[in-house]
JSON list of C-alpha atoms in Angstrom, two decimals:
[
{"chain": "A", "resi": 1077, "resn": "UNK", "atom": "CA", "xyz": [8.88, -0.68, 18.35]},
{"chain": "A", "resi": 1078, "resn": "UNK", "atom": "CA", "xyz": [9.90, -3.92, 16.04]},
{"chain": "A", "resi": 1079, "resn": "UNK", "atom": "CA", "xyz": [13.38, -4.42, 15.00]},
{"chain": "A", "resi": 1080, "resn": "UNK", "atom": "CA", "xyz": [14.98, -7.56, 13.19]},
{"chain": "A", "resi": 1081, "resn": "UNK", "atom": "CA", "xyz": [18.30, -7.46, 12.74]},
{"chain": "A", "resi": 1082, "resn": "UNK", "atom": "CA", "xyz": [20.29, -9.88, 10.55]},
{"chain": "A", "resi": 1083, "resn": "UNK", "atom": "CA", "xyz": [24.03, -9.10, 10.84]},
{"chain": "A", "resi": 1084, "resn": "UNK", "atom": "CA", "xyz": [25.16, -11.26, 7.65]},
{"chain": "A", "resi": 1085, "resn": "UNK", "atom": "CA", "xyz": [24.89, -9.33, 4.67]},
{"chain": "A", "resi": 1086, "resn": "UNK", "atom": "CA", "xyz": [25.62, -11.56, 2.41]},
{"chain": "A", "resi": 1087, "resn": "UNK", "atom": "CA", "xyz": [27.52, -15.50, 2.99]},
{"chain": "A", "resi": 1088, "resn": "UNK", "atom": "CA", "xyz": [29.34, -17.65, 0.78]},
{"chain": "A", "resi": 1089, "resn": "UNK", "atom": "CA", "xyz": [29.64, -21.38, 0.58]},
{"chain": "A", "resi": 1090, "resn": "UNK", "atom": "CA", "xyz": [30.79, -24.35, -1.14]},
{"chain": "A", "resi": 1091, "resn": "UNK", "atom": "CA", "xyz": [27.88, -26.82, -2.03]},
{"chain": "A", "resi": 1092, "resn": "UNK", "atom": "CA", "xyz": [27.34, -29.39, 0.83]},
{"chain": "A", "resi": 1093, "resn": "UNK", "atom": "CA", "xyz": [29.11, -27.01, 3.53]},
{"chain": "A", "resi": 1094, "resn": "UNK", "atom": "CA", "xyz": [26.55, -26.35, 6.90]},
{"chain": "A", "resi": 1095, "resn": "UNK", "atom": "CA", "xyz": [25.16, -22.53, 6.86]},
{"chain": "A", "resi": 1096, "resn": "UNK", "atom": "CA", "xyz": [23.84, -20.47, 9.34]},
{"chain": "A", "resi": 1097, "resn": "UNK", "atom": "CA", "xyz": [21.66, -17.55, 9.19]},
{"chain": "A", "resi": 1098, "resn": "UNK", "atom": "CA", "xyz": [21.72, -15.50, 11.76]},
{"chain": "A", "resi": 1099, "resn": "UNK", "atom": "CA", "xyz": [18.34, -13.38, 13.31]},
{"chain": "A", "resi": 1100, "resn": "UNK", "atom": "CA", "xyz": [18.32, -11.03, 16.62]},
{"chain": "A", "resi": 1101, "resn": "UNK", "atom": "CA", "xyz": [14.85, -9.75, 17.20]},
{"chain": "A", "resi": 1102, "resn": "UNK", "atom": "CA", "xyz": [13.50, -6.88, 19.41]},
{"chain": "A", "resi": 1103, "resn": "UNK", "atom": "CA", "xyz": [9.99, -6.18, 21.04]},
{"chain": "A", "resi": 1104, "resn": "UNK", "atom": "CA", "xyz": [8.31, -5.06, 23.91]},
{"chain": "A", "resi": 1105, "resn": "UNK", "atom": "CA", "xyz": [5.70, -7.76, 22.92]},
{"chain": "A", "resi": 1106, "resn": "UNK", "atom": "CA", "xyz": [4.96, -10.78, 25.50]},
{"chain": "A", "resi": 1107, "resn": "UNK", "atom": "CA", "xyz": [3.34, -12.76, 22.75]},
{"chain": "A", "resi": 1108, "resn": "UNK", "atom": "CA", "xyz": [4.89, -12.56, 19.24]},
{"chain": "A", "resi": 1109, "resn": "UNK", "atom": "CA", "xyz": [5.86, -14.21, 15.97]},
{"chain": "A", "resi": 1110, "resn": "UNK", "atom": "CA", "xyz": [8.87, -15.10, 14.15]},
{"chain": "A", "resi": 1111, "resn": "UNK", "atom": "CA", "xyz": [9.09, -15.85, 10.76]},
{"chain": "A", "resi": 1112, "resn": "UNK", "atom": "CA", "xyz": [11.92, -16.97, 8.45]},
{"chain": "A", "resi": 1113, "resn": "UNK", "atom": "CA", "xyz": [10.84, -16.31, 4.20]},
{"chain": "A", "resi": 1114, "resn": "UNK", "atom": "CA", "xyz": [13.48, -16.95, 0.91]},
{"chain": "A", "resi": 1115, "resn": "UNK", "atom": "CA", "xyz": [13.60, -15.20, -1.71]},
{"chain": "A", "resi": 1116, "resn": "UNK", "atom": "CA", "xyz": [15.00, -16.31, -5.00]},
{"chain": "A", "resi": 1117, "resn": "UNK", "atom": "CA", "xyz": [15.69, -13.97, -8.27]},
{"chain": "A", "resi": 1118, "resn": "UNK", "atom": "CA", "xyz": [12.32, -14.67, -8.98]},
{"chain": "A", "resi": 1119, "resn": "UNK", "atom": "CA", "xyz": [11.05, -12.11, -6.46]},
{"chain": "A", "resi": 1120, "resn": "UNK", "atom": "CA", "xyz": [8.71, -14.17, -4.63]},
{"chain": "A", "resi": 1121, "resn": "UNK", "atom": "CA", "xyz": [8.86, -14.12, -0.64]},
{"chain": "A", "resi": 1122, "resn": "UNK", "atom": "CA", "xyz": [8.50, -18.13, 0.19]},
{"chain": "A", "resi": 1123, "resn": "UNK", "atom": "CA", "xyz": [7.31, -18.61, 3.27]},
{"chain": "A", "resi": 1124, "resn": "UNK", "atom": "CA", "xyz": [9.33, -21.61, 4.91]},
{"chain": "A", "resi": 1125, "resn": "UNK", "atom": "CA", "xyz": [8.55, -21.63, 9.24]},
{"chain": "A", "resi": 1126, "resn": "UNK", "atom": "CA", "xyz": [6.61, -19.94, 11.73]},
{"chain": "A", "resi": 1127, "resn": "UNK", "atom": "CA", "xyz": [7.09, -19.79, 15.35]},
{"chain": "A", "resi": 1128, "resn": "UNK", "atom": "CA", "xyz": [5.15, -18.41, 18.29]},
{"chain": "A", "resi": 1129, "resn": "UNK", "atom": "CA", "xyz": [6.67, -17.11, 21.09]},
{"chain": "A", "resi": 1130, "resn": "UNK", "atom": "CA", "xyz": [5.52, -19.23, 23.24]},
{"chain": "A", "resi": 1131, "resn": "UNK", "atom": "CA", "xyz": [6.61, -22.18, 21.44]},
{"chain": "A", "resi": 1132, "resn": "UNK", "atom": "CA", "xyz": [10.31, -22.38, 21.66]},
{"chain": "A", "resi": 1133, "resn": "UNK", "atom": "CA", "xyz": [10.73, -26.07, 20.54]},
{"chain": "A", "resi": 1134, "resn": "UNK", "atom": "CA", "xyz": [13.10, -26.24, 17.67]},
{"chain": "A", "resi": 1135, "resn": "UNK", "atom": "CA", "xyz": [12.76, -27.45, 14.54]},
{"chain": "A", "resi": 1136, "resn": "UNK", "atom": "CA", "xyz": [13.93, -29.49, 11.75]},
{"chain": "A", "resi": 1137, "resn": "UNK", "atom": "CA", "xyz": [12.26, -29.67, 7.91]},
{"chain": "A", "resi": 1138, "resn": "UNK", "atom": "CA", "xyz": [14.60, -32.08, 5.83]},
{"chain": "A", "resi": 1139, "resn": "UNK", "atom": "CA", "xyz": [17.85, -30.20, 5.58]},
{"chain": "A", "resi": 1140, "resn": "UNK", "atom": "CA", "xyz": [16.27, -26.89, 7.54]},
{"chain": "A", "resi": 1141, "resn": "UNK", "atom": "CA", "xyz": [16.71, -26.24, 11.11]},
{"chain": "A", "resi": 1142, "resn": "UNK", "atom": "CA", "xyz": [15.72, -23.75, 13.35]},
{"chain": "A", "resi": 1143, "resn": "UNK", "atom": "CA", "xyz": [16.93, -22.76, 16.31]},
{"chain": "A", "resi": 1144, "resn": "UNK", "atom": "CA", "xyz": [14.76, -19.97, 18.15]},
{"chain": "A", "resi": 1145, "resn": "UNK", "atom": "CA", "xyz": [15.97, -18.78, 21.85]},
{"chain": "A", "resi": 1146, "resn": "UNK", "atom": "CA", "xyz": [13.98, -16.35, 23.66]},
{"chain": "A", "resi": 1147, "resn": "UNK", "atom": "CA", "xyz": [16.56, -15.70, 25.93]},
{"chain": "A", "resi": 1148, "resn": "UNK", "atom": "CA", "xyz": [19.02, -14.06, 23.68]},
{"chain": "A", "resi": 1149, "resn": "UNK", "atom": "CA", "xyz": [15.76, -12.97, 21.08]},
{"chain": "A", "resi": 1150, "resn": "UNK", "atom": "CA", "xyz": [17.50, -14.71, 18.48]},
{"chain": "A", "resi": 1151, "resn": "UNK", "atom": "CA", "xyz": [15.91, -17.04, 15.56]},
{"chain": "A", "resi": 1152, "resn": "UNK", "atom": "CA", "xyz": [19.00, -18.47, 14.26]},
{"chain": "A", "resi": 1153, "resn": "UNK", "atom": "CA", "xyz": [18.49, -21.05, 10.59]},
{"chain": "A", "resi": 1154, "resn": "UNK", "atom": "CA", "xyz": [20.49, -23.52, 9.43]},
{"chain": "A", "resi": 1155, "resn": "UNK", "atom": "CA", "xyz": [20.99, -24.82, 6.21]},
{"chain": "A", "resi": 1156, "resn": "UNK", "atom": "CA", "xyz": [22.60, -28.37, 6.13]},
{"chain": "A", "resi": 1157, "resn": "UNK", "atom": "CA", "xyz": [24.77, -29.79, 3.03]},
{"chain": "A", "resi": 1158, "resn": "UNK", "atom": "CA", "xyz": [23.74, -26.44, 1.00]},
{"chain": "A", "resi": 1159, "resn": "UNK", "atom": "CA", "xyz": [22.93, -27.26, -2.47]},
{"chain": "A", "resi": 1160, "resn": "UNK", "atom": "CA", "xyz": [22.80, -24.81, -5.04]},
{"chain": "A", "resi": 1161, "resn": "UNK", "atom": "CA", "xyz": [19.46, -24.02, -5.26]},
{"chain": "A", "resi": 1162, "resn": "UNK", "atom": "CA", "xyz": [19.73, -22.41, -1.83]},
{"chain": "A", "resi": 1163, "resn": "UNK", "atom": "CA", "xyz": [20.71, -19.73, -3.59]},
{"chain": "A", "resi": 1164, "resn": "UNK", "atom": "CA", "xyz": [18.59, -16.62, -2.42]},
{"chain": "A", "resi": 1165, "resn": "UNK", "atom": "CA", "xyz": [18.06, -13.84, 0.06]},
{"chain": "A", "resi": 1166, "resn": "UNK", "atom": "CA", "xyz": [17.08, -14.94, 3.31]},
{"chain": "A", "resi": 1167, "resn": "UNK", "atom": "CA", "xyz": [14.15, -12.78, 5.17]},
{"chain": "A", "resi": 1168, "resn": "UNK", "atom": "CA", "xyz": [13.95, -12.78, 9.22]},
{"chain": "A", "resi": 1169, "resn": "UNK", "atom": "CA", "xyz": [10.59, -11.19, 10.13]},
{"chain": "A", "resi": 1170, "resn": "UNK", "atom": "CA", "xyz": [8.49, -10.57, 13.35]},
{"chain": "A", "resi": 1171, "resn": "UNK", "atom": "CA", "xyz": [4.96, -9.78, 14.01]},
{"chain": "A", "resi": 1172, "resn": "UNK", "atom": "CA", "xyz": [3.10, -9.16, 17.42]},
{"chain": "A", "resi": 1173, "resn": "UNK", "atom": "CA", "xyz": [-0.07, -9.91, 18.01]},
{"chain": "A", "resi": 1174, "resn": "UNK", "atom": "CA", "xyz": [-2.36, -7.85, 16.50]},
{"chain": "A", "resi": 1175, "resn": "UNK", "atom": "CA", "xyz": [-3.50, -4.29, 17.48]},
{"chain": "A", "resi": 1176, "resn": "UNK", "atom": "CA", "xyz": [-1.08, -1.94, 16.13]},
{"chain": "A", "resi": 1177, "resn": "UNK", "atom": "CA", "xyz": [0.60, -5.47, 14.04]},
{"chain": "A", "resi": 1178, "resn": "UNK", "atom": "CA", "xyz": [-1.63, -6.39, 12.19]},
{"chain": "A", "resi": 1179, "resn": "UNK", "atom": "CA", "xyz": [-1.63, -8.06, 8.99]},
{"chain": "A", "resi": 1180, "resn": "UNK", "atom": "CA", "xyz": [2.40, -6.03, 9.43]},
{"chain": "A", "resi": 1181, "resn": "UNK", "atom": "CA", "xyz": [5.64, -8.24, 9.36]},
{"chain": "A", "resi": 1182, "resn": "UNK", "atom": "CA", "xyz": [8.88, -6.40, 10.49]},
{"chain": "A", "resi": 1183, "resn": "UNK", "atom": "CA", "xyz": [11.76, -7.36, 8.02]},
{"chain": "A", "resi": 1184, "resn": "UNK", "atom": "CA", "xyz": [15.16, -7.73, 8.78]},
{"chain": "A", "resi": 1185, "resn": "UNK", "atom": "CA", "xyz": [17.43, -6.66, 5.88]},
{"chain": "A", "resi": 1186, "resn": "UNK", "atom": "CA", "xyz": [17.98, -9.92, 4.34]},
{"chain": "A", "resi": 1187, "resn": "UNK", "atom": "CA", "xyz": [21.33, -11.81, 4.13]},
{"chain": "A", "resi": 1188, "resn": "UNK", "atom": "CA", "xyz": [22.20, -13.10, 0.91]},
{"chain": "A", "resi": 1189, "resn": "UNK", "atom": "CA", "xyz": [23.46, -16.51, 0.24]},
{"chain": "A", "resi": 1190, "resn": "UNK", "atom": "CA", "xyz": [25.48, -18.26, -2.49]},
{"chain": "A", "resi": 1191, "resn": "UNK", "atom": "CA", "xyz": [26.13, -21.42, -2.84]},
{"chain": "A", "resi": 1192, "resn": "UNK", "atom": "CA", "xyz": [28.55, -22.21, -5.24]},
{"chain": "A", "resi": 1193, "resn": "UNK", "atom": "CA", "xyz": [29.17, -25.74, -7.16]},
{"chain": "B", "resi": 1367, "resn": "UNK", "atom": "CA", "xyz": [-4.90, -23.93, -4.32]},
{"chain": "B", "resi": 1368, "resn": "UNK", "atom": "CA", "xyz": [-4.04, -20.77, -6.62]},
{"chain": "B", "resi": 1369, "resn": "UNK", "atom": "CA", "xyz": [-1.26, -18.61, -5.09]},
{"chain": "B", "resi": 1370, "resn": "UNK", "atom": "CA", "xyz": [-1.07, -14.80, -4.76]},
{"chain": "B", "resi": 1371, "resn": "UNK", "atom": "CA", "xyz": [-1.53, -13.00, -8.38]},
{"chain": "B", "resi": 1372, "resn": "UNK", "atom": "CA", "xyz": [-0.21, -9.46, -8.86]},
{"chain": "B", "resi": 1373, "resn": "UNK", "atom": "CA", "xyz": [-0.59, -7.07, -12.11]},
{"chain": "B", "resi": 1374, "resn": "UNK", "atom": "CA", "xyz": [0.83, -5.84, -13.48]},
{"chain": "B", "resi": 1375, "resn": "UNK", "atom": "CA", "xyz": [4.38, -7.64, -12.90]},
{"chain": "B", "resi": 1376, "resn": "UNK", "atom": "CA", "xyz": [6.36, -4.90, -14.55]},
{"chain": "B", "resi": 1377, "resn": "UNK", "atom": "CA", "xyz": [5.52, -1.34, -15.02]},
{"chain": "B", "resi": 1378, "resn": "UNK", "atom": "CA", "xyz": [7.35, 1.78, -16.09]},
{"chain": "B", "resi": 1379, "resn": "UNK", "atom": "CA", "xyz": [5.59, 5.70, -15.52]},
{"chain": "B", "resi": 1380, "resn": "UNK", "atom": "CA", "xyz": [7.21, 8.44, -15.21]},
{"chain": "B", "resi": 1381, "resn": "UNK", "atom": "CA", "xyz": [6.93, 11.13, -12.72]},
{"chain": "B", "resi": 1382, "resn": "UNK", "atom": "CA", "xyz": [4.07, 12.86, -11.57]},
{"chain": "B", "resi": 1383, "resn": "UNK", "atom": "CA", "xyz": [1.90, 10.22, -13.22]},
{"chain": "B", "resi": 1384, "resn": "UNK", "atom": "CA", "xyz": [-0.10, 8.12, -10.96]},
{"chain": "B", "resi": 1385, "resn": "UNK", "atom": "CA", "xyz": [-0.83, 3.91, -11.11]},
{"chain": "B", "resi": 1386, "resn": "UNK", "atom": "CA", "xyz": [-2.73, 1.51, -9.77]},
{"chain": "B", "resi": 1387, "resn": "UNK", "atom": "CA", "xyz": [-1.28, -2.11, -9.03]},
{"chain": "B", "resi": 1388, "resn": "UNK", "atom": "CA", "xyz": [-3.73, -5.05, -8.40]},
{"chain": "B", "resi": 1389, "resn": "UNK", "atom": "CA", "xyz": [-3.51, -7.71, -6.04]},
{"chain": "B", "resi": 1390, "resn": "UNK", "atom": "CA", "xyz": [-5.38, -10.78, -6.17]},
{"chain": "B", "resi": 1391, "resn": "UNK", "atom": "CA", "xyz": [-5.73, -13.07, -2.67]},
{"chain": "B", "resi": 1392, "resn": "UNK", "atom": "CA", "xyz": [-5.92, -16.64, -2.37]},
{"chain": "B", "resi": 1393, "resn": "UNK", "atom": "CA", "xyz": [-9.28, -17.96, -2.39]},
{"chain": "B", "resi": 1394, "resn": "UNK", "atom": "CA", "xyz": [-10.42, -17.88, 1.03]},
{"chain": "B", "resi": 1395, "resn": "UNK", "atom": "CA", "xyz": [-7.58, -15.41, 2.46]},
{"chain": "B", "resi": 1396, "resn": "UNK", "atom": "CA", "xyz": [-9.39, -12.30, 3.73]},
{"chain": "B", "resi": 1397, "resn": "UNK", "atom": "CA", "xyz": [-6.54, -10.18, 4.93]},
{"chain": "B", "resi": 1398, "resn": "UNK", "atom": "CA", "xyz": [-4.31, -8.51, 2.17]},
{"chain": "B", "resi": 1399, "resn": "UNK", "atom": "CA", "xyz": [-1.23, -7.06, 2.70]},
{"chain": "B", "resi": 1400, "resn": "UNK", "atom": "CA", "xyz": [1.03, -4.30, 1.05]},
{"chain": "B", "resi": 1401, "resn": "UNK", "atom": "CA", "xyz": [4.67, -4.05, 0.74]},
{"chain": "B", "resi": 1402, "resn": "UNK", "atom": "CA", "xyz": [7.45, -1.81, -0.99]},
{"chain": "B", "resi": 1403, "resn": "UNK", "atom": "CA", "xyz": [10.67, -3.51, -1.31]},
{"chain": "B", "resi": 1404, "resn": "UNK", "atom": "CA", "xyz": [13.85, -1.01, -2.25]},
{"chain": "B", "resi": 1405, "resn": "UNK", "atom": "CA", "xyz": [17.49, -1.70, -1.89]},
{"chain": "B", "resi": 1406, "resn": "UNK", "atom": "CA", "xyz": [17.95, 1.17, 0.23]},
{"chain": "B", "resi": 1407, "resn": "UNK", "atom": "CA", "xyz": [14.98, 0.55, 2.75]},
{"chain": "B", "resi": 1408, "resn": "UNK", "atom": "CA", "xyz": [14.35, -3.05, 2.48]},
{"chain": "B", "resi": 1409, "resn": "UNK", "atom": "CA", "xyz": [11.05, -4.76, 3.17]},
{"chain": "B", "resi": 1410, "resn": "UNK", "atom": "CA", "xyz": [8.83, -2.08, 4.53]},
{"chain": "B", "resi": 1411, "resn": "UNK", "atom": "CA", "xyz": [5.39, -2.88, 5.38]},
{"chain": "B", "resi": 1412, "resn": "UNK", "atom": "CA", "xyz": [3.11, -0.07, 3.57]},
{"chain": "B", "resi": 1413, "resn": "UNK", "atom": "CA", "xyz": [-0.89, -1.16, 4.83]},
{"chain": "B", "resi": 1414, "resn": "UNK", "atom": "CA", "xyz": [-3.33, -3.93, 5.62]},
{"chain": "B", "resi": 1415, "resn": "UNK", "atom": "CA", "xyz": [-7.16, -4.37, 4.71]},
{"chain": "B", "resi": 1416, "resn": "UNK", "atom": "CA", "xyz": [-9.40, -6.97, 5.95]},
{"chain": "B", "resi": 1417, "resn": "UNK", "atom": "CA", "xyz": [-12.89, -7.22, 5.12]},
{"chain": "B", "resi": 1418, "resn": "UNK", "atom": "CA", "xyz": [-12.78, -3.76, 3.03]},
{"chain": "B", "resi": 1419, "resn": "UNK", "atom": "CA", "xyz": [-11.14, -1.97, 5.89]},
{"chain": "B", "resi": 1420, "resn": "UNK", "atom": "CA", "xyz": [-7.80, -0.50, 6.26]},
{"chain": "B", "resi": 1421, "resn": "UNK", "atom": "CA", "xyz": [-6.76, -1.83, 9.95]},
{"chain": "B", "resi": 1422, "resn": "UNK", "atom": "CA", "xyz": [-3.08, -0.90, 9.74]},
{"chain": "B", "resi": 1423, "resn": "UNK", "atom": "CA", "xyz": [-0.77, 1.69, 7.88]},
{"chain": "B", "resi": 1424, "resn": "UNK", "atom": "CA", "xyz": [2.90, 2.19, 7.56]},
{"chain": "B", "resi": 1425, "resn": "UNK", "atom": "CA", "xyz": [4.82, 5.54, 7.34]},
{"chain": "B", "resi": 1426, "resn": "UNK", "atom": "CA", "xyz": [4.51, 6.67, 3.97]},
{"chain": "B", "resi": 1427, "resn": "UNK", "atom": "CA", "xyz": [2.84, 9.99, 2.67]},
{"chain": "B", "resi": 1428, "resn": "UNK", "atom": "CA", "xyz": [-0.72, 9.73, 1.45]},
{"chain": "B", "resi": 1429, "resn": "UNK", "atom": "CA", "xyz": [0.10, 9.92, -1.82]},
{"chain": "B", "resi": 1430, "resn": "UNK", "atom": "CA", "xyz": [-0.09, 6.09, -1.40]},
{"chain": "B", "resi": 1431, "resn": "UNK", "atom": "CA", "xyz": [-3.52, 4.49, -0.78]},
{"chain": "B", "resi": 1432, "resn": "UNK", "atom": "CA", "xyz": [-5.58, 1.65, -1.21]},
{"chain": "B", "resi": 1433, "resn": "UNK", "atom": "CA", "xyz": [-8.18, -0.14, -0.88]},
{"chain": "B", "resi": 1434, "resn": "UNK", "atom": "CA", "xyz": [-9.83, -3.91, -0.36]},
{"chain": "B", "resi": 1435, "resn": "UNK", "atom": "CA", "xyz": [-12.74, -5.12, -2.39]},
{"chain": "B", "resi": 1436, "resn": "UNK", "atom": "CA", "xyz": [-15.76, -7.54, -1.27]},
{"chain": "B", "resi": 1437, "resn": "UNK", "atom": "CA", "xyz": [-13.83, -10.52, -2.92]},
{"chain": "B", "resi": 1438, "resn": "UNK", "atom": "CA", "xyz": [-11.11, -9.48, -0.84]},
{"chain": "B", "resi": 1439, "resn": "UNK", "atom": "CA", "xyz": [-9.11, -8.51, -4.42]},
{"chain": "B", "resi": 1440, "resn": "UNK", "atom": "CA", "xyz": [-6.90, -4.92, -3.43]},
{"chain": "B", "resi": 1441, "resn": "UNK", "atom": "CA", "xyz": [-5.36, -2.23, -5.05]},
{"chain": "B", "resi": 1442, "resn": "UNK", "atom": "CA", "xyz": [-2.84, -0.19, -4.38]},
{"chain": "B", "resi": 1443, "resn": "UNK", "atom": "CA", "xyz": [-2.40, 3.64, -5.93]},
{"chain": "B", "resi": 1444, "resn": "UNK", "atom": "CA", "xyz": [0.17, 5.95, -5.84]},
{"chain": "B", "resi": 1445, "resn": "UNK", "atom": "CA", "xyz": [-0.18, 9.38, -6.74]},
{"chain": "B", "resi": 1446, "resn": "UNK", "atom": "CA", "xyz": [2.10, 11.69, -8.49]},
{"chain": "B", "resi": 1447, "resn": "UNK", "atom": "CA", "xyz": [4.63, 9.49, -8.90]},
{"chain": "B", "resi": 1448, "resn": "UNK", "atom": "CA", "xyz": [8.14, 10.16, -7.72]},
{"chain": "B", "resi": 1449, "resn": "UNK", "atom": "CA", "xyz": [11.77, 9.04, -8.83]},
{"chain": "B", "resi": 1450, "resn": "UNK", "atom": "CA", "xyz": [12.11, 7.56, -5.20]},
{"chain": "B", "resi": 1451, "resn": "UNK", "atom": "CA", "xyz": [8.65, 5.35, -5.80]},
{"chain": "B", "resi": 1452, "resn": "UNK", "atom": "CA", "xyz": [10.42, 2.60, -7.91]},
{"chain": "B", "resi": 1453, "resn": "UNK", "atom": "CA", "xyz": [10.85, -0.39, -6.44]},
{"chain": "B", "resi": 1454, "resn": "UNK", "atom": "CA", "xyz": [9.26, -3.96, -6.18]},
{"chain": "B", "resi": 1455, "resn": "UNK", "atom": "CA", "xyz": [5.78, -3.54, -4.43]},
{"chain": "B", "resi": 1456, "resn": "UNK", "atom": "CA", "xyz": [4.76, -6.83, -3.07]},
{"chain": "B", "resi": 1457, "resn": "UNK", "atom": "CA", "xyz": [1.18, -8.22, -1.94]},
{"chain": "B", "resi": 1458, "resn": "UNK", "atom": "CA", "xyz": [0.40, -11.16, 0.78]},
{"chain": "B", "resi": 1459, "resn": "UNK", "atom": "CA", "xyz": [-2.52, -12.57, 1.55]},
{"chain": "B", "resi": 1460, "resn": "UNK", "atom": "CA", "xyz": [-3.68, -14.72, 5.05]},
{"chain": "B", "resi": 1461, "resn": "UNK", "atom": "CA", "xyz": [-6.30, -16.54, 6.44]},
{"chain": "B", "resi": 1462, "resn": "UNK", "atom": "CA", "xyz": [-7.36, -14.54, 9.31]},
{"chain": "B", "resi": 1463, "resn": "UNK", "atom": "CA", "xyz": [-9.21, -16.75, 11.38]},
{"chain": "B", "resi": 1464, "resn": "UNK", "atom": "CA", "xyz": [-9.32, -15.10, 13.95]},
{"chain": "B", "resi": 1465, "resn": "UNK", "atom": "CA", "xyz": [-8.57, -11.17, 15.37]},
{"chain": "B", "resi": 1466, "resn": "UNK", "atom": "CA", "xyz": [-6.58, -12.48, 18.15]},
{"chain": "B", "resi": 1467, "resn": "UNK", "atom": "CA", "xyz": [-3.77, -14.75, 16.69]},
{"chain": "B", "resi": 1468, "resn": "UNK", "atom": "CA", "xyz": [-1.24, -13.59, 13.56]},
{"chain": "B", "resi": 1469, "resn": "UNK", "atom": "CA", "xyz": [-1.71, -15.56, 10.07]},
{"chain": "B", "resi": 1470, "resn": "UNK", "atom": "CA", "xyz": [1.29, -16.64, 8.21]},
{"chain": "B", "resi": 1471, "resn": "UNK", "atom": "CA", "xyz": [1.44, -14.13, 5.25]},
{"chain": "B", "resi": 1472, "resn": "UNK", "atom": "CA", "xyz": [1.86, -15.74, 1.46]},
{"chain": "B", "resi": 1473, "resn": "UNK", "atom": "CA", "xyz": [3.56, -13.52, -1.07]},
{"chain": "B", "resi": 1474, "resn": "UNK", "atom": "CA", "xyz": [2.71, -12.62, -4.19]},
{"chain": "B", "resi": 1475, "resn": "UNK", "atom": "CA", "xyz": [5.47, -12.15, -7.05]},
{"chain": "B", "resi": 1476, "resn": "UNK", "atom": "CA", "xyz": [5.25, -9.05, -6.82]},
{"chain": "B", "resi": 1477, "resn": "UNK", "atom": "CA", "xyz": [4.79, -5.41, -9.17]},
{"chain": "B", "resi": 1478, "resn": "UNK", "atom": "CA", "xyz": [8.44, -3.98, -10.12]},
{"chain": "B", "resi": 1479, "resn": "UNK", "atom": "CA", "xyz": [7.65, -0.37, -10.58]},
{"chain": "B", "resi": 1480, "resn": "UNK", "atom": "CA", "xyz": [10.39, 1.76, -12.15]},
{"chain": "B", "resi": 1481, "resn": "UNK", "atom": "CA", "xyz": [9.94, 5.54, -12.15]},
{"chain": "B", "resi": 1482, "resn": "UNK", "atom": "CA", "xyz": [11.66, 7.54, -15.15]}
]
């Protein structure tokens, strides 16, 4: 079985402070995916990165960064100089590769982040 | 490129009733994907059709079904509705190249069902 687990319920910041979002994935799964989605009041899932399991290069996306480790099965995302319109619920989410996965994304439960002015 | 559409984006029934929530891809996407959102449960991934055909289901009673048309537009129904059904029932669409690799999934905004 799946499991996503994202311990930070909810984090608060101060515009332009450096946030990280936390993600600790499980699966028996040799190949897998790892996704990170926002969510703003609107309701919307935003999809924002992708990464295979076989790719662990990190990445950076303007002030996004991504730090996956298979070693300790964690997906960890940073936010750099938050700005207020970070403001959302951030989604962890895993899929394997197809099978019994498909077209399913495991969700972690979300962490919610404020930034405040 | 037109995103994921979903109607209706708010409904209200009350119980016992049934509905029927609509779900339409992005042009080209052939994989459709269901999801109930709840504070109490989270994100929890209800079914999947791809090319008319229900290839994956969650664990939720059959009272919730749906199905995938030749455009690749889905529904989803739920039958004799219950207090516990409300919640924010969200659709996303792939790609699907191919059987063997996993499409990024694109989210609709979303049906917020509330059950009186």
């Amino acid at each position: 079985a799946q499991k996503v687990t994202q311990a930070q319920t909810e984090i608060s910041v101060v515009e332009k402070e450096d946030v990280t979002l936390d993600c600790v994935y499980e699966t028996r799964d040799t190949t897998y995916y790892l996704f990170w989605y926002k969510q703003p009041p609107s309701g919307e899932l935003v999809f924002l990165i992708r990464r295979n399991s076989f790719d662990e290069q990190n990445e950076i996306s303007g002030r996004y960064s991504w730090n996956f480790q298979k070693s300790t099965s964690s997906f960890n995302f940073t936010i750099t100089a938050s700005q207020v319109v970070d403001s959302a619920v951030y989604f962890c989410a895993l899929s394997g590769p197809g099978g019994t996965s498909y077209g399913k994304l495991t969700f972690g439960q979300g962490t919610i982040l404020t930034v405040h002015p | 490129k037109a995103g994921v559409t979903q109607t209706p984006r708010y409904l209200i029934k009350t119980r016992g009733q049934q509905v029927t929530l609509s779900c339409s891809p992005i042009s080209g996407h052939r994989s459709v994907s269901w999801y109930q959102q709840t504070p109490g449960q989270g994100l929890q991934f209800l079914f999947e059709y791809f090319s008319e055909t229900q290839r994956n289901k969650g664990n939720f009673p059959g009272r919730f079904s749906g199905r995938q048309f030749s455009n690749s537009r889905s529904e989803m129904n739920v039958s004799t509705l219950e207090l516990g059904d409300s919640a924010l029932y969200l659709c996303a669409s792939s790609p699907k190249r191919g059987t063997s690799d996993t499409d990024t999934q694109y989210f609709g905004p979303g049906t917020r069902l509330t059950v009186l």
